[in-house]
CSV table of N, CA, C and O in Angstrom, one decimal:
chain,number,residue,atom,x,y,z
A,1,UNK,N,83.0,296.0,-14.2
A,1,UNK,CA,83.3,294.6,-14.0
A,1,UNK,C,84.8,294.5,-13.8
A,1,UNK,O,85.5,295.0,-14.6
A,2,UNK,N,85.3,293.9,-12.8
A,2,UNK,CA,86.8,293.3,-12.3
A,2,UNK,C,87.0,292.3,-12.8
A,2,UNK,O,86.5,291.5,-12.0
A,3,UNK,N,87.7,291.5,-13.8
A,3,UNK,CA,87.9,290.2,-13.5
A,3,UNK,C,89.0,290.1,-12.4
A,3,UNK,O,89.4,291.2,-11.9
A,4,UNK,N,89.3,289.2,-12.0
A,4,UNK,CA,89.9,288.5,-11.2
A,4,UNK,C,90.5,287.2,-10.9
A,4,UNK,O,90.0,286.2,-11.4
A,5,UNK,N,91.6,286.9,-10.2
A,5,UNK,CA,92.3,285.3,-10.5
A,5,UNK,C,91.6,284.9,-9.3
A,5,UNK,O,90.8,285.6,-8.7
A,6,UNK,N,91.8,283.9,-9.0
A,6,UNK,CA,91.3,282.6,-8.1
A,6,UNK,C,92.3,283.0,-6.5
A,6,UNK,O,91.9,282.9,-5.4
A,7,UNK,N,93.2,283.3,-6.9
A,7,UNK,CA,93.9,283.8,-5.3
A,7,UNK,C,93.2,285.2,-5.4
A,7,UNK,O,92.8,285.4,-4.2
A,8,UNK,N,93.0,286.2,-6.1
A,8,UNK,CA,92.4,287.5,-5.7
A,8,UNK,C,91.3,287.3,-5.0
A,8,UNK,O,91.2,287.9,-3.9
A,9,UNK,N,89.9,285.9,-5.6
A,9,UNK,CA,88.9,286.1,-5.4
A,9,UNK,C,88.9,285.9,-3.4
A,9,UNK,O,88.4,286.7,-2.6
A,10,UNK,N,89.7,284.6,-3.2
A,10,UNK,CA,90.3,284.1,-1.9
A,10,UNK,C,90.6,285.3,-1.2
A,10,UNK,O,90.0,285.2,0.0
A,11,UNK,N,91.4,286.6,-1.3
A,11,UNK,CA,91.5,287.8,-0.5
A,11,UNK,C,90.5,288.3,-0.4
A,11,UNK,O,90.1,288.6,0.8
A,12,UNK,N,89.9,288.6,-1.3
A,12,UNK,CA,89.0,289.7,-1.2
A,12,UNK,C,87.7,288.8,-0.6
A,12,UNK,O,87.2,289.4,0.3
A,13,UNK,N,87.2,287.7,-0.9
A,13,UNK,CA,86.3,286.7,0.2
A,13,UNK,C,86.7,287.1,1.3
A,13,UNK,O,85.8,287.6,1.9
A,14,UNK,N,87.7,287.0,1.9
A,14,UNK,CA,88.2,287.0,3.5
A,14,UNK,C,87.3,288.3,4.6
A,14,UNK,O,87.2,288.4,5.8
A,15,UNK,N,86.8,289.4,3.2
A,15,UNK,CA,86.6,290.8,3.8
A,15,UNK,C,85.2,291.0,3.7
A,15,UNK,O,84.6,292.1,3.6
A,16,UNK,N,84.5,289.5,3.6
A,16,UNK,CA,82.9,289.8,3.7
A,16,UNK,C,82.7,288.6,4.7
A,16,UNK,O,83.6,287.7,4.7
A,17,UNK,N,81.5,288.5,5.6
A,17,UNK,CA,80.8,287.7,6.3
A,17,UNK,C,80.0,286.5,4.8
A,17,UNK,O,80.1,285.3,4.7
A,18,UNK,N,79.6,287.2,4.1
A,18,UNK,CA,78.4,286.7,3.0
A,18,UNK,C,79.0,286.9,1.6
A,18,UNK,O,79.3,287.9,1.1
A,19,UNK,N,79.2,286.1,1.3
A,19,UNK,CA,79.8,285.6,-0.5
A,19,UNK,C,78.8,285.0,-1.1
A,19,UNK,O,78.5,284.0,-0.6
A,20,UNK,N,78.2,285.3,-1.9
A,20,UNK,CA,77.4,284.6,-3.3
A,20,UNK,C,78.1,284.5,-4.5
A,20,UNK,O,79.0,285.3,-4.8
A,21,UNK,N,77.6,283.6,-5.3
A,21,UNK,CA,77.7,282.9,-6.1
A,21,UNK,C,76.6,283.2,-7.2
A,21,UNK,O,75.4,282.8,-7.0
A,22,UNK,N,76.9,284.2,-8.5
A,22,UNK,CA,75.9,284.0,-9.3
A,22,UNK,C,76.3,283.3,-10.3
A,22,UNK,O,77.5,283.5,-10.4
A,23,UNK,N,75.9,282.7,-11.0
A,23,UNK,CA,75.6,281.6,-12.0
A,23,UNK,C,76.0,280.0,-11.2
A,23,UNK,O,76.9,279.9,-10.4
A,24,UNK,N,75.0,279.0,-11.5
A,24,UNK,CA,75.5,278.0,-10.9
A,24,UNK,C,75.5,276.9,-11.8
A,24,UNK,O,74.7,276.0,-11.6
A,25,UNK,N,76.5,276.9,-12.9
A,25,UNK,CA,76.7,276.5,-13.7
A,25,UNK,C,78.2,275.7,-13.3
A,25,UNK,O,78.6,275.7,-12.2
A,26,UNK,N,78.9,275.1,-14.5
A,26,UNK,CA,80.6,274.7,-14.3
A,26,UNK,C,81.3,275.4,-14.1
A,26,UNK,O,82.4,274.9,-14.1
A,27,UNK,N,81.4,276.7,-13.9
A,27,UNK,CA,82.4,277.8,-13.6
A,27,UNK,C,82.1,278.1,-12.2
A,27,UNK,O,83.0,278.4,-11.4
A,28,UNK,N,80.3,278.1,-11.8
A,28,UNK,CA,80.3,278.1,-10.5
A,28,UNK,C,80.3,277.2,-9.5
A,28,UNK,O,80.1,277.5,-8.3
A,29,UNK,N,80.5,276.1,-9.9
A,29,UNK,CA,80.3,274.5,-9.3
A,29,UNK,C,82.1,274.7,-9.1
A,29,UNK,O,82.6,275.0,-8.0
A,30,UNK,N,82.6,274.5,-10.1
A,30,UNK,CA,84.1,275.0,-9.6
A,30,UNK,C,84.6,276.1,-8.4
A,30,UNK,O,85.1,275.7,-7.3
A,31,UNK,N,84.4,277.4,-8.9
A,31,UNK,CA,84.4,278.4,-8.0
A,31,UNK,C,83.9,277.9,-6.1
A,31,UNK,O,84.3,278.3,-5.0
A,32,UNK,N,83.1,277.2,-6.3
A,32,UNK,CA,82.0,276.8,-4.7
A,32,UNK,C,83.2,275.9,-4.1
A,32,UNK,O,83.8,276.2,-3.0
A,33,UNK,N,83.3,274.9,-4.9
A,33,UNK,CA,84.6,273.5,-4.6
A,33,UNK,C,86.0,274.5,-4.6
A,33,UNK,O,86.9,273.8,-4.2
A,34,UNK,N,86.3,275.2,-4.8
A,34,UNK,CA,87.7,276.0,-4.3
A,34,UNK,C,87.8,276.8,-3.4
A,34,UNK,O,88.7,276.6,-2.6
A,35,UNK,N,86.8,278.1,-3.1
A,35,UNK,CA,86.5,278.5,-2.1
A,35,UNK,C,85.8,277.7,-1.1
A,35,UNK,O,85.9,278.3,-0.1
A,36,UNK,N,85.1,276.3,-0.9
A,36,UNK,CA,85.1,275.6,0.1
A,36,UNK,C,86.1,274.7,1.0
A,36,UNK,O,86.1,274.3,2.2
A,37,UNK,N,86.9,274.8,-0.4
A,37,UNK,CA,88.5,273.5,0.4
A,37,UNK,C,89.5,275.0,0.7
A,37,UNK,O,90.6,274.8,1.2
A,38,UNK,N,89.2,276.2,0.6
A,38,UNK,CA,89.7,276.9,1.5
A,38,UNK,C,89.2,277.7,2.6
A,38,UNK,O,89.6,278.7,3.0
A,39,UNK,N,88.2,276.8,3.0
A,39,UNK,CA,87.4,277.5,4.1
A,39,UNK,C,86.6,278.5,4.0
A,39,UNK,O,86.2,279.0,5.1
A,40,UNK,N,86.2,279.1,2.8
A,40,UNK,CA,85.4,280.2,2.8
A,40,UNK,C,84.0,279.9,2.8
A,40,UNK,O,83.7,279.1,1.9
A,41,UNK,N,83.0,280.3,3.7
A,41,UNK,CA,81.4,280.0,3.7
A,41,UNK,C,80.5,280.7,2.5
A,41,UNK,O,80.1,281.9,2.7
A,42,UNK,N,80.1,280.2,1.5
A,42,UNK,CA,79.6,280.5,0.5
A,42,UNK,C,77.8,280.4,0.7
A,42,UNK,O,77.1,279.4,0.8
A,43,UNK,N,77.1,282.0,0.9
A,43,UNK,CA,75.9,282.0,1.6
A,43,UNK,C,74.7,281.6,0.3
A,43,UNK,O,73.5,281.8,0.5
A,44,UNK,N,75.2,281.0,-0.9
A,44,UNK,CA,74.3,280.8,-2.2
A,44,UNK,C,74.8,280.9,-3.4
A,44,UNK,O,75.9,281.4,-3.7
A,45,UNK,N,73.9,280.3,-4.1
A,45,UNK,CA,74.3,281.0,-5.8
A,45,UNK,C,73.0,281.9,-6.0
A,45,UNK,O,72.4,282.4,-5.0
A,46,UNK,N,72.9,282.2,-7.1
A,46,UNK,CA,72.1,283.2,-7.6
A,46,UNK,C,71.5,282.6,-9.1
A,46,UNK,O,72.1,283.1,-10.0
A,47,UNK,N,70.7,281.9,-9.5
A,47,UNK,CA,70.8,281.9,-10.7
A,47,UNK,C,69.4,282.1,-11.7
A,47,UNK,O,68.3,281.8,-11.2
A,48,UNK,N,69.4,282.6,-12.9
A,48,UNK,CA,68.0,282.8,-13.7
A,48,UNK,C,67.2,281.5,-13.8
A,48,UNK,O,66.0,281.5,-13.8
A,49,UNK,N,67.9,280.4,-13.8
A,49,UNK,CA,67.3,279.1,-14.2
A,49,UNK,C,66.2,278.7,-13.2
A,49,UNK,O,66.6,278.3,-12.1
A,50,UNK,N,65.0,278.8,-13.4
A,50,UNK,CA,63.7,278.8,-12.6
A,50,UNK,C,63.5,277.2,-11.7
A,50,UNK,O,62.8,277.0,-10.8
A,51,UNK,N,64.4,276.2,-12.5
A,51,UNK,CA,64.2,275.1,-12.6
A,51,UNK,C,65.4,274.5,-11.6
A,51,UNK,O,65.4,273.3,-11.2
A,52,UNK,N,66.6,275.6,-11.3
A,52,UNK,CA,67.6,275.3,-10.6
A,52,UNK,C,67.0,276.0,-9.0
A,52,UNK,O,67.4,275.5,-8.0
A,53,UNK,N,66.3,276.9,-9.0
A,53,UNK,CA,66.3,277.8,-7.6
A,53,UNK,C,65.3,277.0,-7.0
A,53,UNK,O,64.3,276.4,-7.3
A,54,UNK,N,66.2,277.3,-5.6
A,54,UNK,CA,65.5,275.9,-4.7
A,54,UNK,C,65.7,274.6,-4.5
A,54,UNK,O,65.3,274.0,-3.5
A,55,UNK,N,66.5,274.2,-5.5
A,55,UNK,CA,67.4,273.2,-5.1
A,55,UNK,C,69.2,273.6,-4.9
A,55,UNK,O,69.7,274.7,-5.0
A,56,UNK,N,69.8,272.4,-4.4
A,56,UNK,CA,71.0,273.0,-3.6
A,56,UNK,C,72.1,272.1,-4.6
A,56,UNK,O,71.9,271.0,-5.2
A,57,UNK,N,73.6,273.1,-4.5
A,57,UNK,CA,74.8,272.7,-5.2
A,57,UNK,C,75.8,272.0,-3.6
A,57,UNK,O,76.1,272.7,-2.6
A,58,UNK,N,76.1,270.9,-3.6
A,58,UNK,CA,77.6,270.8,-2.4
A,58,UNK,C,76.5,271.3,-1.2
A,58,UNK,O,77.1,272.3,-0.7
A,59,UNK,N,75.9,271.3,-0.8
A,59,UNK,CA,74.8,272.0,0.2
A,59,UNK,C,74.4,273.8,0.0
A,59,UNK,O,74.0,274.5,0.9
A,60,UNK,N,74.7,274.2,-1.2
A,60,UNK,CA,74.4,275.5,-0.9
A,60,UNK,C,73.1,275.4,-1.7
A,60,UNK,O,72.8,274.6,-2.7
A,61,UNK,N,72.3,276.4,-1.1
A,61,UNK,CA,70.9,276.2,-1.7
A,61,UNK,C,71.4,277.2,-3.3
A,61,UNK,O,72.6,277.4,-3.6
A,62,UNK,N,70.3,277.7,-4.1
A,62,UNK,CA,70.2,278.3,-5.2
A,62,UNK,C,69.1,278.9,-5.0
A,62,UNK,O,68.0,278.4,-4.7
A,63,UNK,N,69.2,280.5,-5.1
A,63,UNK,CA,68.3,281.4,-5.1
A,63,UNK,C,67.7,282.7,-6.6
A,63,UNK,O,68.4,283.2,-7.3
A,64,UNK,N,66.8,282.8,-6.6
A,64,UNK,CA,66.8,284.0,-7.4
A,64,UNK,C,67.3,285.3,-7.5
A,64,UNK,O,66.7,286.0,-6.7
A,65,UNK,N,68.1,285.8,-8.0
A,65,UNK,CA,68.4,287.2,-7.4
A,65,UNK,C,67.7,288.1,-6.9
A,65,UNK,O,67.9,288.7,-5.8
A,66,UNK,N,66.6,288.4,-7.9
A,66,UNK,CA,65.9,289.4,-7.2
A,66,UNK,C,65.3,288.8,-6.1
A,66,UNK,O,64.1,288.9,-6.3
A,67,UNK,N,65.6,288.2,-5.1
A,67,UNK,CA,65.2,287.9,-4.1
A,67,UNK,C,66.5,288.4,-2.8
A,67,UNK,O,66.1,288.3,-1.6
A,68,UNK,N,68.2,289.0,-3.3
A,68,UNK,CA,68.6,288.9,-2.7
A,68,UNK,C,68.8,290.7,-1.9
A,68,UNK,O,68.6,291.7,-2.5
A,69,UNK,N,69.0,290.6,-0.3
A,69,UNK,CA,69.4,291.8,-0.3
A,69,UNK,C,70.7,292.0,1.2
A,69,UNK,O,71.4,291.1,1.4
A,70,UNK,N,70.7,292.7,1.7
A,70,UNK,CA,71.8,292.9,2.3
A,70,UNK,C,73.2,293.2,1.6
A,70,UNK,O,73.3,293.1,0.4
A,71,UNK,N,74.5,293.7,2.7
A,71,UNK,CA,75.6,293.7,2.1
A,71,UNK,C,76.4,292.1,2.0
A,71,UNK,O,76.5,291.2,2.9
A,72,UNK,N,76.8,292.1,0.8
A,72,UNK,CA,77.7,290.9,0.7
A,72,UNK,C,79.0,290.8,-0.7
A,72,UNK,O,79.1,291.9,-1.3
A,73,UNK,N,79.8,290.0,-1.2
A,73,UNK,CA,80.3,289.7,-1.8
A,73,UNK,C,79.6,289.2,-2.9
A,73,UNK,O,78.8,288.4,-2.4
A,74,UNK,N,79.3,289.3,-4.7
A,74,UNK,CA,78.5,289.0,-5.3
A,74,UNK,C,79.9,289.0,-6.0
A,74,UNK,O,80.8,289.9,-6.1
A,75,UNK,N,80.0,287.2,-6.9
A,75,UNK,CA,81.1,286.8,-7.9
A,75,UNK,C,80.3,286.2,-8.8
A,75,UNK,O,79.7,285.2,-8.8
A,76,UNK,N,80.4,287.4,-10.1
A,76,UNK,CA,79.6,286.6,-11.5
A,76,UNK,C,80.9,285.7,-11.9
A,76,UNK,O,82.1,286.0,-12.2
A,77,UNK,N,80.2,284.4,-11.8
A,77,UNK,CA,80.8,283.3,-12.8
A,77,UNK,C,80.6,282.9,-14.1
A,77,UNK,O,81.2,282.2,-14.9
A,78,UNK,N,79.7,283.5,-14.1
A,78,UNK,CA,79.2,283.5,-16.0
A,78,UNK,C,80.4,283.7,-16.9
A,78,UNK,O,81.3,284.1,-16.3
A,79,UNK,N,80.7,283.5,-18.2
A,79,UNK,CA,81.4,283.7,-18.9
A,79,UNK,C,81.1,284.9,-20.0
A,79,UNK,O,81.7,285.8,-20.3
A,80,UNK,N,79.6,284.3,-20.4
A,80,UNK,CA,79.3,285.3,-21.9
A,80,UNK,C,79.0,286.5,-21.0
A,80,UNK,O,78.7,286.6,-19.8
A,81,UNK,N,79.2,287.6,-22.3
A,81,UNK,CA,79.6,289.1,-22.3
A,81,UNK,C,78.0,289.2,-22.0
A,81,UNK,O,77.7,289.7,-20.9
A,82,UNK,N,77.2,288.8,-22.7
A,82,UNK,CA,75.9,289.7,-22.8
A,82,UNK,C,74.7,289.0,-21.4
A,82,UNK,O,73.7,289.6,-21.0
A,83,UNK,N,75.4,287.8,-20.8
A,83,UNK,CA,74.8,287.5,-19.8
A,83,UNK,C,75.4,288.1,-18.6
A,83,UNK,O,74.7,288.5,-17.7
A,84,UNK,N,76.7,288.4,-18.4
A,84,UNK,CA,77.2,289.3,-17.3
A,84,UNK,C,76.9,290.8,-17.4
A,84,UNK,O,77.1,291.5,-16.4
A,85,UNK,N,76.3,291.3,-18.6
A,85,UNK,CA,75.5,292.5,-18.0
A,85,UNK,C,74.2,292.4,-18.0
A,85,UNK,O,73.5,293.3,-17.5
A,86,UNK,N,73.6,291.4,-18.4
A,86,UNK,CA,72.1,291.4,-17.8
A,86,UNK,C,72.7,291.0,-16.5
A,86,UNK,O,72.4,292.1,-15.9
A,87,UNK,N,73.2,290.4,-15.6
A,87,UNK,CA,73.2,290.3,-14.6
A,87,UNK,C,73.6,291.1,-13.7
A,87,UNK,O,72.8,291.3,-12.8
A,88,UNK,N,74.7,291.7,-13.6
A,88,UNK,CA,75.6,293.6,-13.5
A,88,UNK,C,74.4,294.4,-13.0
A,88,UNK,O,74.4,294.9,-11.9
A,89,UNK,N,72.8,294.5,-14.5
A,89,UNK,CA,71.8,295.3,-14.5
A,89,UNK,C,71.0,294.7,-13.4
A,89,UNK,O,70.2,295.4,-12.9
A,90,UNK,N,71.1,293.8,-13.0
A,90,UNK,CA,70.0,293.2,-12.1
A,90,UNK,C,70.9,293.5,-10.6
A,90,UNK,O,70.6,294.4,-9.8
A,91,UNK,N,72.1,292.5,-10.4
A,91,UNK,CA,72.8,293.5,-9.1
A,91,UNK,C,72.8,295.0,-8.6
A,91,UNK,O,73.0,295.4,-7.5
A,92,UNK,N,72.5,295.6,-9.8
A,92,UNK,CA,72.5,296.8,-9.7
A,92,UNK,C,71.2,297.7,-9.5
A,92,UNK,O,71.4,298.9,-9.5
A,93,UNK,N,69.7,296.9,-9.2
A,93,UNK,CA,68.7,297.0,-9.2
A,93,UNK,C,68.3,296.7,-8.1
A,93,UNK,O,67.2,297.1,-7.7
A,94,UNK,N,69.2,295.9,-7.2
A,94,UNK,CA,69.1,295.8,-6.0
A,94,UNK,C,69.6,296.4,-4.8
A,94,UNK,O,69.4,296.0,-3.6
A,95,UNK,N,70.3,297.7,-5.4
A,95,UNK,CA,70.7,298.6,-4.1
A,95,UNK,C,69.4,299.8,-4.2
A,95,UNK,O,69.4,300.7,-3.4
C-alpha cells in the first residue's frame, strides 16, 4: 500500500486513461470533487455497500468491485487499516 498526498495522486492520475475510486464515502466524495476541478475523468467508485452500487456520486455511477476489470488506476480512500486490506485482497483477486 502507497499512501499518497493529493498532488501525488494528480501525477500519477495523469498516466492512466481510467481512475477509480474505491470507497465512496467522505474521503471519496472529496477525492472525486478535487480530481474533477482538475480535470481528471474519474471512470467510478467501487464500493461493498450493496445499497450504494448503482446509484451515482457528482455523476459517477458506483459499482461493485468484483465486477471490475481491465487496466486502470485504483485509489483506496478508505481510512481503517482492516478495511483497506480486505479491499487490497479483493483488487488483488482481480488480476
Amino acid at each position: 500500500m502507497i499512501k499518497c498526498t493529493l498532488s501525488e495522486v494528480l501525477i500519477k492520475s495523469k498516466n492512466y486513461e481510467k481512475v477509480v475510486l474505491i470507497g465512496a464515502g467522505y474521503k471519496g466524495k472529496e477525492l472525486l470533487l478535487f480530481l474533477q476541478n482538475n480535470n481528471r475523468n474519474i471512470e467510478c467508485f467501487c464500493d461493498n455497500n450493496r445499497v450504494l452500487v448503482g446509484t451515482k456520486i457528482n455523476g459517477v455511477r458506483i459499482e461493485n468491485i468484483s465486477k471490475r476489470e481491465g487496466k486502470c488506476l485504483y485509489i483506496i480512500t478508505v481510512k481503517q487499516t482492516e478495511i483497506i486490506e480486505e479491499l487490497r485482497q479483493q483488487l488483488l483477486s482481480l488480476t
